[in-house]
Tab-separated table of C-alpha atoms in Angstrom:
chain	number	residue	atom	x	y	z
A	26	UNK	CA	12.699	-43.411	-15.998
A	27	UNK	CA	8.715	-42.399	-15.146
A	28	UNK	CA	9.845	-41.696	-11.522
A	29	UNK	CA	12.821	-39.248	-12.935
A	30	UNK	CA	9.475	-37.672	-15.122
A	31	UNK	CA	7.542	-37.061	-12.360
A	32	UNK	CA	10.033	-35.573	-10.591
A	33	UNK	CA	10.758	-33.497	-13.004
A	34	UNK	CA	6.809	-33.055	-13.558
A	35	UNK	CA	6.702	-31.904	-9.586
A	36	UNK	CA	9.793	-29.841	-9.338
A	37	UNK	CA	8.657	-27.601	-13.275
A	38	UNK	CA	4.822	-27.272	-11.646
A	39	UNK	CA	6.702	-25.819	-7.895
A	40	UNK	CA	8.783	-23.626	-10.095
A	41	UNK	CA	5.667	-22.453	-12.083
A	42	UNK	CA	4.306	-21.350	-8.490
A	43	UNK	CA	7.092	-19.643	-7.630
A	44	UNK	CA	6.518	-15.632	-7.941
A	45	UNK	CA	9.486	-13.666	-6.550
A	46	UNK	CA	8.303	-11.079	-3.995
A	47	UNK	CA	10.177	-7.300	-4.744
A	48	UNK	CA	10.107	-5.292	-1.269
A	49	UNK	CA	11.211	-2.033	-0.654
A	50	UNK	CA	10.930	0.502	1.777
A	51	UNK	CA	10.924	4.234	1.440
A	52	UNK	CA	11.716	6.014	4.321
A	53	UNK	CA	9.201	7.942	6.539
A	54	UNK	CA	9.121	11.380	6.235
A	55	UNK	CA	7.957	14.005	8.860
A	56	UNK	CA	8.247	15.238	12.615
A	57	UNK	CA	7.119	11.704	13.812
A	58	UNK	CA	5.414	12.173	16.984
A	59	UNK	CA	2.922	10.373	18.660
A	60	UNK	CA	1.534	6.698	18.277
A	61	UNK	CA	2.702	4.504	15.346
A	62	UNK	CA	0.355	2.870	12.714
A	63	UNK	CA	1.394	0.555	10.182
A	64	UNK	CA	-2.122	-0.302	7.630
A	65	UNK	CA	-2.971	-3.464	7.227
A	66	UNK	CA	-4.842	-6.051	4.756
A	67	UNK	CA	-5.456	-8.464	2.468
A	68	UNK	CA	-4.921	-8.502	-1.087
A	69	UNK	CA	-4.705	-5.255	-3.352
A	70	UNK	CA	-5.619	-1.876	-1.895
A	71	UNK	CA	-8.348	-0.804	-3.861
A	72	UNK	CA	-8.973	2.785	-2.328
A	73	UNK	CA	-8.167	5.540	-0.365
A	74	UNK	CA	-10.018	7.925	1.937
A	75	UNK	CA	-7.892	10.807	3.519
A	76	UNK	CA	-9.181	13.955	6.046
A	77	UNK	CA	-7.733	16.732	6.312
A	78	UNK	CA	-8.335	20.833	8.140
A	79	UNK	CA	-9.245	22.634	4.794
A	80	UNK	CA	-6.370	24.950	3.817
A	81	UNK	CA	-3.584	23.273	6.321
A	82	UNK	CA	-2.354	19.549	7.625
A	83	UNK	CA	-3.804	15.881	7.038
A	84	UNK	CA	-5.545	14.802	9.685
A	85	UNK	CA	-6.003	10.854	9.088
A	86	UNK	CA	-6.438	8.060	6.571
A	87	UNK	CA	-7.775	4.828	5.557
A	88	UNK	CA	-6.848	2.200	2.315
A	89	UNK	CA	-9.141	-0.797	1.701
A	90	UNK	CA	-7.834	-3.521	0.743
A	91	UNK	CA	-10.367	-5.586	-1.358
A	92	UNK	CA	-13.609	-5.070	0.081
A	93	UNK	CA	-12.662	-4.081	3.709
A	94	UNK	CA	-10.811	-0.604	4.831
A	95	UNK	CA	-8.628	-0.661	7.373
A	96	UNK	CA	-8.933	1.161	10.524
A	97	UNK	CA	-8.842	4.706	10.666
A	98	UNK	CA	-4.971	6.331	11.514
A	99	UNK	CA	-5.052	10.038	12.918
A	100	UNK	CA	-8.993	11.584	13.005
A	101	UNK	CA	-12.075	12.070	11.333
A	102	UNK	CA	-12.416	15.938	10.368
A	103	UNK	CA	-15.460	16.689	7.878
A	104	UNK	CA	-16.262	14.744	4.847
A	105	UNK	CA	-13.391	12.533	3.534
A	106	UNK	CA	-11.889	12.740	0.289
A	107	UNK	CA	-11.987	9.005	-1.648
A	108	UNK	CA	-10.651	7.645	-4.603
A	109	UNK	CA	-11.364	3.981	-5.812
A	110	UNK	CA	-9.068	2.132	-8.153
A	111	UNK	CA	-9.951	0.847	-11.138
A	112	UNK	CA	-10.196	-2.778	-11.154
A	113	UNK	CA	-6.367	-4.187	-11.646
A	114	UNK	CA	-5.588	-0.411	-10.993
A	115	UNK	CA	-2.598	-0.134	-8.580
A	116	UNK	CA	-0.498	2.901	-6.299
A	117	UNK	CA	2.962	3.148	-7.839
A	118	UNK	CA	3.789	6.257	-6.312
A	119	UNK	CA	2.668	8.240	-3.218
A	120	UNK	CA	4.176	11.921	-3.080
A	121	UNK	CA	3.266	14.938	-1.434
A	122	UNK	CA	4.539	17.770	1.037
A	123	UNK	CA	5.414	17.901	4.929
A	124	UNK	CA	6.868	20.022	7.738
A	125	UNK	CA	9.438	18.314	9.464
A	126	UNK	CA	8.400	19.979	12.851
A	127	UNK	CA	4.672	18.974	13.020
A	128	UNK	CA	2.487	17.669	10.145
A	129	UNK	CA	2.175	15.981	6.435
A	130	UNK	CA	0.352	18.905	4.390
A	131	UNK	CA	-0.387	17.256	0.995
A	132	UNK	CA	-0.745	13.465	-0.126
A	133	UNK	CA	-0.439	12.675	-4.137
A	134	UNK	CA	-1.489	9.389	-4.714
A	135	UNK	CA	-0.693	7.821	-8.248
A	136	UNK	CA	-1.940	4.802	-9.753
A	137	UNK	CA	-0.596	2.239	-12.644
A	138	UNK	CA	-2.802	3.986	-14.982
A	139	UNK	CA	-1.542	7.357	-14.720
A	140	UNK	CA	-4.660	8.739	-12.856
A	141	UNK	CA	-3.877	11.150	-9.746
A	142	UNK	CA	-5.474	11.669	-5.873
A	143	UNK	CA	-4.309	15.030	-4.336
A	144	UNK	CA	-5.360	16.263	-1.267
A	145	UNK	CA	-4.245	18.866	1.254
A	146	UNK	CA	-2.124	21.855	0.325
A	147	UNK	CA	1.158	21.959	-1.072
A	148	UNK	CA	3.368	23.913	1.653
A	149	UNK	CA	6.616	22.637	3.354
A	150	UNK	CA	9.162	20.073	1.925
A	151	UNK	CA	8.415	17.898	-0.404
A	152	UNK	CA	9.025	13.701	-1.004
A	153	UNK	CA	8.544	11.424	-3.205
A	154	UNK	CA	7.801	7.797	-2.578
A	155	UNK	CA	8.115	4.863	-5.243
A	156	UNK	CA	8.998	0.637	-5.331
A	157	UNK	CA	12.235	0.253	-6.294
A	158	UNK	CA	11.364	-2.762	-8.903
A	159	UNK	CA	8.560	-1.958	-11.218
A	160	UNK	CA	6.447	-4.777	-10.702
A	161	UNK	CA	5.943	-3.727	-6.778
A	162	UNK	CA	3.033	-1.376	-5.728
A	163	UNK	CA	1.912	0.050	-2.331
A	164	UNK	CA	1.491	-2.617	-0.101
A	165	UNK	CA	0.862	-0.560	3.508
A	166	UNK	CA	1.811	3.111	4.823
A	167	UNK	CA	3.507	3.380	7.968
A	168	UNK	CA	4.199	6.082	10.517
A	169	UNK	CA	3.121	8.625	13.012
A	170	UNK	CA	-0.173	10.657	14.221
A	171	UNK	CA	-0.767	12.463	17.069
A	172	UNK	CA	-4.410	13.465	18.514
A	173	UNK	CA	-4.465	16.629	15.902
A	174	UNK	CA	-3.116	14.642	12.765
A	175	UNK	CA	-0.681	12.374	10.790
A	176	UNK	CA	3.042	13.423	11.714
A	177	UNK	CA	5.028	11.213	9.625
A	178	UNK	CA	4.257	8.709	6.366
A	179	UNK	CA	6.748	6.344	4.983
A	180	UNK	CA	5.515	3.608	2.258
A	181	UNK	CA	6.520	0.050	1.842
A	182	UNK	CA	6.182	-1.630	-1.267
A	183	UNK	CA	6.017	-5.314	-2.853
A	184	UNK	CA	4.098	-7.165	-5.416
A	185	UNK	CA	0.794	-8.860	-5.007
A	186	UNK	CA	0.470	-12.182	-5.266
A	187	UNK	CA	-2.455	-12.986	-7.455
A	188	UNK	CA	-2.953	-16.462	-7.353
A	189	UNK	CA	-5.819	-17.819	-5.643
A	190	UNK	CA	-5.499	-19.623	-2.545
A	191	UNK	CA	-6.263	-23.524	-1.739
A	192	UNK	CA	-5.133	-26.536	-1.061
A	193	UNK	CA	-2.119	-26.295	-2.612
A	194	UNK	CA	-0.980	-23.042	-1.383
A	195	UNK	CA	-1.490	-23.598	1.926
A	196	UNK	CA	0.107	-24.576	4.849
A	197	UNK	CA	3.629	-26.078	3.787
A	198	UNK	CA	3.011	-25.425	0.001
A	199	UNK	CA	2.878	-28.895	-0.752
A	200	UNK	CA	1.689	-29.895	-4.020
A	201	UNK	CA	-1.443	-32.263	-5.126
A	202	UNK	CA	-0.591	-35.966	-5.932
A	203	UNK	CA	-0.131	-36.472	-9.389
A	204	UNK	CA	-2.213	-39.153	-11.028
């Protein structure tokens, strides 16, 4: 009878671990020449710094995720725009404009509490990016840039797992003895 407890004990605790992991996709948008990117990092992105050629195209990007941006995708053109989140602050949506022969033009960034980033100009066709389950938030932007700027933006989406890791998240996620 203790053994079927601590089984039961063992398997209630894995379950409590257990965080299901929404993922979605929305499709990339834009001309999409040139080299791919695909940002990376670790944990929640907590900003965003974007260039673009004042009164036309976006020229490259950053997000950092935690304390550390990623690497720059497209170029450096003057002073970057930058937004920091909040702290628990998330991206739920990413929006903007684009012309499906050369560049994106605008990027709307907007965060779990309502706030808003815009930059670049609103001309061409516009999209809309969001997670499918509303628990999800940006995760990484993927795409296209060319040696003038980005050429195509899609956004992928999933929720971030919170829970610190240790021992007992590691490796093959076995649990500590019980005693």
């Amino acid at each position: 009878m203790l053994s079927i407890l601590g089984l039961c004990l063992l398997c209630g605790s894995s379950w409590a671990l257990y965080k299901p992991q929404y993922y979605s996709y929305s499709a990339a948008v834009g001309g999409g020449s040139g080299t791919s990117y695909a940002s990376d990092g670790e944990g929640r992105i907590t900003a965003v710094r974007v260039w673009e050629i004042s009164g036309s195209y976006i020229t490259g990007f950053q997000l950092r995720y935690e304390y550390a941006w990623s690497p720059r995708y497209g170029r450096e053109v003057g002073t970057p725009l930058e937004m920091s989140l909040f702290e628990g602050e998330a991206i739920v949506q990413v929006s903007g404009k684009y012309n499906p022969s050369n560049y994106i033009y605008q990027l709307v960034f907007v965060t779990s509490r309502g706030r808003s980033f815009i930059v670049g100009q609103p001309v061409g066709t516009s999209f809309n990016f969001y997670p499918v389950h509303s628990e999800s938030e940006l995760r990484f932007l993927s795409g296209r840039f060319n040696g003038n700027g980005i050429t195509s933006m899609g956004a992928h989406w999933a929720m971030v797992d919170d829970m610190p890791s240790g021992p007992a998240m590691m490796g093959n996620n076995t649990m500590p003895a019980l005693t």
